[in-house]
Short mmCIF file of N, CA and C in Angstrom, two decimals:
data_model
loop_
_atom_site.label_atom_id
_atom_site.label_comp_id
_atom_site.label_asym_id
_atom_site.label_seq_id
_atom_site.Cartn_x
_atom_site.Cartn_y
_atom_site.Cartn_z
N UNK A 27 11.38 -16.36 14.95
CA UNK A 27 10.01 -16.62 15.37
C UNK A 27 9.87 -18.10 15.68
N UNK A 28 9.02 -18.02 16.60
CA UNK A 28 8.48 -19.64 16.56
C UNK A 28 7.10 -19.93 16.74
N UNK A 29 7.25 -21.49 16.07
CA UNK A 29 5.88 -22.39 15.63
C UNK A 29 5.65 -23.47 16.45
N UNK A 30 4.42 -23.68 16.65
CA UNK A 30 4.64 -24.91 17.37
C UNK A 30 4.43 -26.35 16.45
N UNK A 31 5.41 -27.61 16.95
CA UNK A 31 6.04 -28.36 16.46
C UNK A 31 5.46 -29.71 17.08
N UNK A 32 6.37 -30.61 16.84
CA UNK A 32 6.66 -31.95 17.62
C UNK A 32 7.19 -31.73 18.66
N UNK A 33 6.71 -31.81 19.96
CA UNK A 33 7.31 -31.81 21.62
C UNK A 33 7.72 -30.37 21.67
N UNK A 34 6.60 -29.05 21.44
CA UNK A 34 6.86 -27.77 21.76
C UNK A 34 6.66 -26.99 20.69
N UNK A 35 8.05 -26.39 20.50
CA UNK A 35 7.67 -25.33 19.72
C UNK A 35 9.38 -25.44 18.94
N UNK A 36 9.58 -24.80 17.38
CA UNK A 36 10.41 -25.06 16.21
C UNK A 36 11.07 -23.92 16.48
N UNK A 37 12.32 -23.45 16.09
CA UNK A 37 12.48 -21.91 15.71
C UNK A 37 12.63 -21.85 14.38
N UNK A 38 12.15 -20.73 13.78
CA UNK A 38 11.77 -20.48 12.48
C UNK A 38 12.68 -19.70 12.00
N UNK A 39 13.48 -19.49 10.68
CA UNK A 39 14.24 -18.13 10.40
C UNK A 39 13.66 -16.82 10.03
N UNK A 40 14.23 -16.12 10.33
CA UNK A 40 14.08 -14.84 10.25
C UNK A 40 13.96 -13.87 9.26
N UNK A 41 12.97 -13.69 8.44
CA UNK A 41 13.22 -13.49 7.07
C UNK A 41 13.60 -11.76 7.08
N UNK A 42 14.35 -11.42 5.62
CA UNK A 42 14.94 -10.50 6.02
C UNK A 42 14.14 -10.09 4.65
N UNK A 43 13.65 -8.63 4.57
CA UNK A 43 12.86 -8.50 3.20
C UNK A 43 13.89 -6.67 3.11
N UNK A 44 14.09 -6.68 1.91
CA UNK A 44 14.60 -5.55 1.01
C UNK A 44 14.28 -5.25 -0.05
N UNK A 45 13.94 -3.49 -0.32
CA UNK A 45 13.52 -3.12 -0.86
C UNK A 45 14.22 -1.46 -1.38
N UNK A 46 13.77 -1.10 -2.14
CA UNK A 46 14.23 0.52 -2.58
C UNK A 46 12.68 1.42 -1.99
N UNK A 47 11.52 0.93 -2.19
CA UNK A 47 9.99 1.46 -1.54
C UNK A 47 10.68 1.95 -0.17
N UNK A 48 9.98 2.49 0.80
CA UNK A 48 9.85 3.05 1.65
C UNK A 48 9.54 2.24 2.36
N UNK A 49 9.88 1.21 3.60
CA UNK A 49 9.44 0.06 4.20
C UNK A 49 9.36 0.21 5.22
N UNK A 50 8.00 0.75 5.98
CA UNK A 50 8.18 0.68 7.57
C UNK A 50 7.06 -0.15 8.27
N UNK A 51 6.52 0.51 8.55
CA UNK A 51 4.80 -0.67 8.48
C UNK A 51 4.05 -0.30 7.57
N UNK A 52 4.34 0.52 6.95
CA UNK A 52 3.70 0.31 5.60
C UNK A 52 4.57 0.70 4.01
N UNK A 53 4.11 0.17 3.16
CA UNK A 53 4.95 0.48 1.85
C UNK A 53 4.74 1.71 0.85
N UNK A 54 5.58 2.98 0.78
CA UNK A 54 4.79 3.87 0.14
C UNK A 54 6.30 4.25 -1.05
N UNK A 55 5.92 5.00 -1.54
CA UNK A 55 6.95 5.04 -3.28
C UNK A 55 6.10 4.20 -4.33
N UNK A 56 5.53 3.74 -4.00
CA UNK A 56 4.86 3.32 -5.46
C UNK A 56 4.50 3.96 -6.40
N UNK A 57 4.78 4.14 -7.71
CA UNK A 57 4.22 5.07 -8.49
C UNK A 57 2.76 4.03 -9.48
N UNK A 58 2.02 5.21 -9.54
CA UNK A 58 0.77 4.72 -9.70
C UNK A 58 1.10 3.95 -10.99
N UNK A 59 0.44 2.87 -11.71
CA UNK A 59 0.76 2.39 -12.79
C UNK A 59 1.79 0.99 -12.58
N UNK A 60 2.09 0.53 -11.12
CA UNK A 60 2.94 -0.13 -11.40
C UNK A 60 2.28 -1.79 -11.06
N UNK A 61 2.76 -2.52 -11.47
CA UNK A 61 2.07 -4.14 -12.15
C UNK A 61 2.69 -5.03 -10.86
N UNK A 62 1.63 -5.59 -10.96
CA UNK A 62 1.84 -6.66 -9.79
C UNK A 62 3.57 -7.30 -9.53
N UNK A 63 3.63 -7.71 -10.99
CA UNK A 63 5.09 -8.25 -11.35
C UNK A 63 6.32 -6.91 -10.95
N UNK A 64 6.24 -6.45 -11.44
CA UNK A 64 6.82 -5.19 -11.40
C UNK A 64 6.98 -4.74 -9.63
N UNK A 65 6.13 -4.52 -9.43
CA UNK A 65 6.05 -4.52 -7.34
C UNK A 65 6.72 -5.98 -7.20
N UNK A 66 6.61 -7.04 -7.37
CA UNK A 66 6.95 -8.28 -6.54
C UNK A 66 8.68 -8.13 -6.89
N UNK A 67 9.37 -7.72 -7.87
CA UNK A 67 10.36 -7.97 -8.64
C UNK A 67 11.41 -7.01 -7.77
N UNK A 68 10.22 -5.37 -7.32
CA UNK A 68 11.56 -4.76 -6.34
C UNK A 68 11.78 -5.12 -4.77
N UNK A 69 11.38 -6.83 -4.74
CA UNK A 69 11.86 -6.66 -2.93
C UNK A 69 12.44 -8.18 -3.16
N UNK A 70 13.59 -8.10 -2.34
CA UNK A 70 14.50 -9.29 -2.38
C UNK A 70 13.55 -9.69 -0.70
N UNK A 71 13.98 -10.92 -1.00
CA UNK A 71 13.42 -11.90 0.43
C UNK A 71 14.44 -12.94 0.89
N UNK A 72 15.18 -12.89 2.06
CA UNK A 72 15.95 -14.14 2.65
C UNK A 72 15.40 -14.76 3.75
N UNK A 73 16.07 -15.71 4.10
CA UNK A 73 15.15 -16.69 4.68
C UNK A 73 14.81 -17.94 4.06
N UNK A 74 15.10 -19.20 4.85
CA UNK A 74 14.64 -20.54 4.67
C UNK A 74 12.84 -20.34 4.93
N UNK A 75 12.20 -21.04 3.59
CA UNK A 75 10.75 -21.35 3.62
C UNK A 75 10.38 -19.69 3.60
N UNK A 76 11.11 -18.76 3.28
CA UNK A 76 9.94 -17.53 3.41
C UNK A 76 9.87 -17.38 1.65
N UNK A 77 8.55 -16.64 1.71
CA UNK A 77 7.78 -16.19 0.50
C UNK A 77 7.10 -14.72 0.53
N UNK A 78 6.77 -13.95 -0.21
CA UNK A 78 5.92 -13.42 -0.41
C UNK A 78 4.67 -13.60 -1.30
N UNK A 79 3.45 -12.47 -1.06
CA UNK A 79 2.46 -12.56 -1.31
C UNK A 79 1.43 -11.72 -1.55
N UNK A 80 1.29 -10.53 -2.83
CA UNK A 80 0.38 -9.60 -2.67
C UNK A 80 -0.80 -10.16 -2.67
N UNK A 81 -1.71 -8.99 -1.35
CA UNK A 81 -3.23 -9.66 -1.81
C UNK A 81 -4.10 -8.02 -2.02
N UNK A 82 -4.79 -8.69 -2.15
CA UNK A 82 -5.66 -7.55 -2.43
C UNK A 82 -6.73 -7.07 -1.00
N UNK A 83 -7.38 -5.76 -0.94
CA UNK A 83 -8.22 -5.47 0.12
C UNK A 83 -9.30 -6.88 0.76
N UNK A 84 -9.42 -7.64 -0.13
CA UNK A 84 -10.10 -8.74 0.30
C UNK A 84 -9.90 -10.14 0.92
N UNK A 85 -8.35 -10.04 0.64
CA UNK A 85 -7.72 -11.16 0.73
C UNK A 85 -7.39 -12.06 -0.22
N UNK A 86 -7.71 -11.67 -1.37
CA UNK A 86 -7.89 -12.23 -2.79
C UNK A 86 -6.42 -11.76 -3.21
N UNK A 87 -5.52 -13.02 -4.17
CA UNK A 87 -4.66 -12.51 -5.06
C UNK A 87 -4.40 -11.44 -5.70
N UNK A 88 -3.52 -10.68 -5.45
CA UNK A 88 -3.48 -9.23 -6.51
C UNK A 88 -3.36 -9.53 -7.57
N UNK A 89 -3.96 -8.85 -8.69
CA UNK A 89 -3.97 -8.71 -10.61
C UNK A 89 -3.40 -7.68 -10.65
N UNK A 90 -2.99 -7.76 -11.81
CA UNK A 90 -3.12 -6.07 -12.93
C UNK A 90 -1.89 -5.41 -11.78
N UNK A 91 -2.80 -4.04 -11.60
CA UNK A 91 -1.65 -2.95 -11.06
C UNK A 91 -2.10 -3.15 -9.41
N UNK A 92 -1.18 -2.62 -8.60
CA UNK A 92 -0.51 -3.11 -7.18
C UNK A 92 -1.57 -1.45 -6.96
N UNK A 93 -2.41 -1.29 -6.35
CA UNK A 93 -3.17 -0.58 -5.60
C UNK A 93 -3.44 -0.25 -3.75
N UNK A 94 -3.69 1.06 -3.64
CA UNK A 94 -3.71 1.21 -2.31
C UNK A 94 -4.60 0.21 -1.56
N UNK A 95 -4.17 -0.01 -0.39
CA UNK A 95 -4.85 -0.80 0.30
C UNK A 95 -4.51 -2.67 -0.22
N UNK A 96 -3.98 -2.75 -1.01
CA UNK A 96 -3.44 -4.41 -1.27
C UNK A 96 -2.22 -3.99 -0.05
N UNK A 97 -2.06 -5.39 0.23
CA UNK A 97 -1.41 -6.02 1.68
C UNK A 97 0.25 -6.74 0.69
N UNK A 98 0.96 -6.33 1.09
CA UNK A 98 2.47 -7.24 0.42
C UNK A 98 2.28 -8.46 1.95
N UNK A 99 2.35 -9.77 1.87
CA UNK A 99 2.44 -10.41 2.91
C UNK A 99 3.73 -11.13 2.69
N UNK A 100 4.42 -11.60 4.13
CA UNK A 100 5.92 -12.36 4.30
C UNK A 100 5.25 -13.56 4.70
N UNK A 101 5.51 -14.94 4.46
CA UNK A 101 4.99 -16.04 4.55
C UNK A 101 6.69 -16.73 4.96
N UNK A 102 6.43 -17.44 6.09
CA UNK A 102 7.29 -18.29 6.53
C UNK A 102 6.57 -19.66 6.69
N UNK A 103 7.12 -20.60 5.95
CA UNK A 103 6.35 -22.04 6.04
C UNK A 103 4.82 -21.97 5.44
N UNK A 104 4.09 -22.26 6.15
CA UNK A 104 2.51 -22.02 6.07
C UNK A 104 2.23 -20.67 6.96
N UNK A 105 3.02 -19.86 7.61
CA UNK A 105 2.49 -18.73 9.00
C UNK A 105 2.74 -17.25 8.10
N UNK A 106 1.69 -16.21 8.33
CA UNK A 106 2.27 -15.07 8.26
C UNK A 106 2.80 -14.50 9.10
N UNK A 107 3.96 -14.22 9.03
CA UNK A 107 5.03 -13.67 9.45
C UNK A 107 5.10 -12.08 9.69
N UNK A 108 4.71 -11.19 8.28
CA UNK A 108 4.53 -9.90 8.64
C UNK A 108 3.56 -9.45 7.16
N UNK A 109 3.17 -8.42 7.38
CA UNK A 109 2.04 -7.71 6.60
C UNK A 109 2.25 -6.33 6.55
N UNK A 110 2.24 -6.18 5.14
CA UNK A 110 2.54 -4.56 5.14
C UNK A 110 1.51 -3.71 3.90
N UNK A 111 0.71 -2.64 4.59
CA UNK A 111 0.06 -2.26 3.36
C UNK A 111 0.57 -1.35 2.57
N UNK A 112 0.01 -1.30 1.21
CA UNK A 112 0.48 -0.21 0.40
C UNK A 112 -0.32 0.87 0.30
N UNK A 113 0.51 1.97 -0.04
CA UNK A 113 -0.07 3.11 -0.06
C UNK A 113 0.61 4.21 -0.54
N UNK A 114 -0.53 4.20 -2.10
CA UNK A 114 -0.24 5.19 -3.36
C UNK A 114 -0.59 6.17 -3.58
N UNK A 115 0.58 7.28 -3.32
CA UNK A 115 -0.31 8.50 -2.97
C UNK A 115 -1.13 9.29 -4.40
N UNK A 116 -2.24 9.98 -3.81
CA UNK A 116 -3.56 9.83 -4.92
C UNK A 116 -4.01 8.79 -5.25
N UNK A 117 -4.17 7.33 -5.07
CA UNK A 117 -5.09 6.43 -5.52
C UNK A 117 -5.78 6.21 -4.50
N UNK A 118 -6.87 7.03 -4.14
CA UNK A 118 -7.75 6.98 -3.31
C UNK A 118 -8.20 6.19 -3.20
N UNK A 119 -8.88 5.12 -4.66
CA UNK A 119 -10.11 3.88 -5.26
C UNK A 119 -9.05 3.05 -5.02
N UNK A 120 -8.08 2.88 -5.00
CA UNK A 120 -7.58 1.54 -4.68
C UNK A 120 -6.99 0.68 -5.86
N UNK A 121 -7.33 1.35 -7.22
CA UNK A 121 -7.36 0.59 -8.61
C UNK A 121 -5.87 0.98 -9.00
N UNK A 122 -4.55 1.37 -8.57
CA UNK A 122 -3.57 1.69 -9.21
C UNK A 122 -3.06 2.61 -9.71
N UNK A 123 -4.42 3.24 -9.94
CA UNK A 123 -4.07 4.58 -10.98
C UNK A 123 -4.41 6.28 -10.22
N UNK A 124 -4.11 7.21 -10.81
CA UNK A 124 -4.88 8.38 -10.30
C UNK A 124 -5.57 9.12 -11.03
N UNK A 125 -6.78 9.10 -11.13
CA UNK A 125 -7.56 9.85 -12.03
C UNK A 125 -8.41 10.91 -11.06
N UNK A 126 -9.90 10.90 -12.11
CA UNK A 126 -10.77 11.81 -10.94
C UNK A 126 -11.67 10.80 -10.41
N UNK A 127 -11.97 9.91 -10.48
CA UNK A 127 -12.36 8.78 -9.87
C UNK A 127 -11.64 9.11 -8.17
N UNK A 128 -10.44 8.64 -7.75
CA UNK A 128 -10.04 9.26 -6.80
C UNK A 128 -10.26 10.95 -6.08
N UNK A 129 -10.29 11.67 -7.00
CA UNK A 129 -10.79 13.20 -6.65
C UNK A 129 -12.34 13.22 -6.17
N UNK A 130 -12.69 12.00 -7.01
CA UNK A 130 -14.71 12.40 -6.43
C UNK A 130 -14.42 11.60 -5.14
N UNK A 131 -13.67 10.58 -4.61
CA UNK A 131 -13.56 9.98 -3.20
C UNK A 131 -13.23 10.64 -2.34
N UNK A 132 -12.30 11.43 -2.88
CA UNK A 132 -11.37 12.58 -1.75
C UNK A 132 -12.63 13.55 -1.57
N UNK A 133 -13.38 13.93 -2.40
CA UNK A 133 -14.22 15.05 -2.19
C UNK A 133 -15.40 14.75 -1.16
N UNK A 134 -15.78 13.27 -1.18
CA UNK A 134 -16.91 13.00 -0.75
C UNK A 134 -16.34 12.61 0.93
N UNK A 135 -14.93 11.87 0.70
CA UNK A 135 -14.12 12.30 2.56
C UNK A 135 -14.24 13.41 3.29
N UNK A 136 -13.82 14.37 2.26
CA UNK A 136 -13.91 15.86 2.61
C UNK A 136 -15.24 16.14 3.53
N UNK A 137 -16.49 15.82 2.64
CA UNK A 137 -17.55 16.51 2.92
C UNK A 137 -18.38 15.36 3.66
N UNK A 138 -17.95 14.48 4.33
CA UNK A 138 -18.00 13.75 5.48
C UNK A 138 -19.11 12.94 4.76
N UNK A 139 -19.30 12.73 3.07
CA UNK A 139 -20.63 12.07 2.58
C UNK A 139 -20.08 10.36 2.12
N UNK A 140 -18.55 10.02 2.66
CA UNK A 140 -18.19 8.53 2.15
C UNK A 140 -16.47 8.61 3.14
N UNK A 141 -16.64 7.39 4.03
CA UNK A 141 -15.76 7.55 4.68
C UNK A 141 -14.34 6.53 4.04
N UNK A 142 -13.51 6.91 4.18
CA UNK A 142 -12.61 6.41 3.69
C UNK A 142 -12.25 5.40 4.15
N UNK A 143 -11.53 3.82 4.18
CA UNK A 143 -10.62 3.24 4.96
C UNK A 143 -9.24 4.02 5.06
N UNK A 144 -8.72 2.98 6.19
CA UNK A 144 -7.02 3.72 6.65
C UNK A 144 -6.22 4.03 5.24
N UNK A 145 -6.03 2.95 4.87
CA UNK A 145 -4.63 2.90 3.49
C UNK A 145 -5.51 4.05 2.91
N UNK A 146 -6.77 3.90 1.90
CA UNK A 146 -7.00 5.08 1.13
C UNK A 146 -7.13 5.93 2.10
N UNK A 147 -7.49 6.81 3.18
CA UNK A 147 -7.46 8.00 3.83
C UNK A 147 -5.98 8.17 3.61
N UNK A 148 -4.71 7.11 3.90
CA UNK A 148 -3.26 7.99 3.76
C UNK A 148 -3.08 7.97 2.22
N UNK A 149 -3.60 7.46 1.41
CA UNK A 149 -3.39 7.81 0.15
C UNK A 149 -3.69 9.19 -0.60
N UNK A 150 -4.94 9.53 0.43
CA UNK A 150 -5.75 10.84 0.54
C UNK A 150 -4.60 11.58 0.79
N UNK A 151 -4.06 11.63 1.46
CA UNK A 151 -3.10 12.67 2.18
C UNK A 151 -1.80 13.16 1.13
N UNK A 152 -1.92 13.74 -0.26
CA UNK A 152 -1.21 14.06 -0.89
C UNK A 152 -0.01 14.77 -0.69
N UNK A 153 -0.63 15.83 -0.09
CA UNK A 153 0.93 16.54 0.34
C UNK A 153 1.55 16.80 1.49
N UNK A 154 1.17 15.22 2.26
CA UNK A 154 1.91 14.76 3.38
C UNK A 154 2.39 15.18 4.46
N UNK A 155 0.84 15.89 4.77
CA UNK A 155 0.54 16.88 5.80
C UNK A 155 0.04 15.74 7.63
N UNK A 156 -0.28 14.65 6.86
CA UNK A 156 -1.03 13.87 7.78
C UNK A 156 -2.32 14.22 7.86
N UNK A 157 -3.04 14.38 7.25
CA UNK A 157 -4.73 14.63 7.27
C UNK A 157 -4.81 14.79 5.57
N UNK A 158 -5.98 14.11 5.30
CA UNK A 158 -6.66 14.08 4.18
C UNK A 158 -8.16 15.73 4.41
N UNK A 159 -7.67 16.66 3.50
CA UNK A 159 -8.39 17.84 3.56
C UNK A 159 -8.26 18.54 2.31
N UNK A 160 -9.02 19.91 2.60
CA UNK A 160 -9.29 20.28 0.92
C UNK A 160 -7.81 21.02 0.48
N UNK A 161 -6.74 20.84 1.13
CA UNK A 161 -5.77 21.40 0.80
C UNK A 161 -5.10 20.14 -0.31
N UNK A 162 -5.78 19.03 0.30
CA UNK A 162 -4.66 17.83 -0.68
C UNK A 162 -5.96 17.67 -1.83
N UNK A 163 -7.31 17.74 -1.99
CA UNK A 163 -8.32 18.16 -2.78
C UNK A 163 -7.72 19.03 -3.85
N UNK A 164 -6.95 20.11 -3.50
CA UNK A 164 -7.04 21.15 -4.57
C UNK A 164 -5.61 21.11 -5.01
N UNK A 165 -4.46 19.80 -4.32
CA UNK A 165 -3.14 19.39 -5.12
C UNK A 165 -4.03 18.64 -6.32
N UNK A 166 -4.56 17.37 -5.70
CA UNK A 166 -4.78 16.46 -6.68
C UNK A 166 -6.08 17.16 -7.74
N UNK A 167 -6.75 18.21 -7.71
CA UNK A 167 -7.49 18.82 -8.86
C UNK A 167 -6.11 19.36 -9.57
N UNK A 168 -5.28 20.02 -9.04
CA UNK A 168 -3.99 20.41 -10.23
C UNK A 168 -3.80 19.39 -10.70
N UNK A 169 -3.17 18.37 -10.32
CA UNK A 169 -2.85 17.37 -10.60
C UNK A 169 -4.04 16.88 -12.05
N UNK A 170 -4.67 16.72 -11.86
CA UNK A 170 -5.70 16.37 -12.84
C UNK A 170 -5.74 17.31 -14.30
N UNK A 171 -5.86 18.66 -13.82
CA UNK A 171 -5.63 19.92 -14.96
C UNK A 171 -3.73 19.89 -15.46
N UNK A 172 -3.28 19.05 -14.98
CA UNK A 172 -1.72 18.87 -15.54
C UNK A 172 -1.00 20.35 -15.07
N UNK A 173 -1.57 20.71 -14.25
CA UNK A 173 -0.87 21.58 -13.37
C UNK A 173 0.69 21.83 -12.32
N UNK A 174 0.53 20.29 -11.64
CA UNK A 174 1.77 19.65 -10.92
C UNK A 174 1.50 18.29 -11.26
N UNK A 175 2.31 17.80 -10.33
CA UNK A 175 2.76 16.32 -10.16
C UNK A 175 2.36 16.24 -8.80
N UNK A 176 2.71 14.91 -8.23
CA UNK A 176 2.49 14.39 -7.01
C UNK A 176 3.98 13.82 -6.16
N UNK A 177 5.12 13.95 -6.97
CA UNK A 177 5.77 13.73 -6.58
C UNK A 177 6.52 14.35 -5.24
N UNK A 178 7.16 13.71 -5.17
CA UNK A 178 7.20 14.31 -3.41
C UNK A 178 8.46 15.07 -3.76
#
């Protein structure tokens, strides 16, 4: 990539980011419960001057647990470089976890009474049908009665 510099423009290196998650334009394998530290710890980063950077839906530093809709960012120098969101399947709310908190969001998507953003609508999408509907509604109510899992 390049920046612009003294008399033009710099070339920048190329950062190379690795991971075991699922990495395409967006990051999915997360299992709910998992800690900021814990997410930062499974992705190696190469590259001169690159960094990473979870943030949160706001742009704010990520805390606590790594939730749908927080952004993993690649930082080269001062520039972002690339951006990738996460997305945990069943954490509808965004908070890390899957409870019914998420089930009353999915329900109220459903019934067209609270619209979802992107990351939580694919978080919605439990059994990875590509649409958030009452079919992934009535995984994640099992899910809740300890019926199944969510695992893929």
């Amino acid at each position: 990539s390049r920046t612009p510099g003294e008399g033009g423009y710099v070339e920048l290196p190329t950062p190379t980011l690795t991971t075991d998650y699922r990495l395409e334009t967006d990051i999915r394998g997360v299992s709910p419960g998992t800690t900021v530290e814990e997410f930062l710890a499974a992705f190696t980063l190469t590259g001169e001057g690159a960094s990473l950077a979870l943030v949160d839906a706001k742009g704010q530093p990520a805390t606590g647990l790594v939730g749908s809709g927080h952004i993993l960012q690649v930082i080269v120098g001062d520039a972002l470089y690339a951006a990738y969101p996460v997305i945990i399947r069943g954490d509808v709310s965004g908070d890390g976890t899957v409870n019914s908190l998420d089930l009353l969001r999915m329900q109220k998507q459903i019934l067209s009474l609270a619209a979802l953003h992107e990351h939580l609508l694919a978080a919605a999408d439990v059994n990875g049908d590509g649409k958030a509907n009452s079919s992934d509604y009535g995984r994640m109510n099992a899910v809740m009665l300890g019926k199944t899992s969510l695992a893929w």
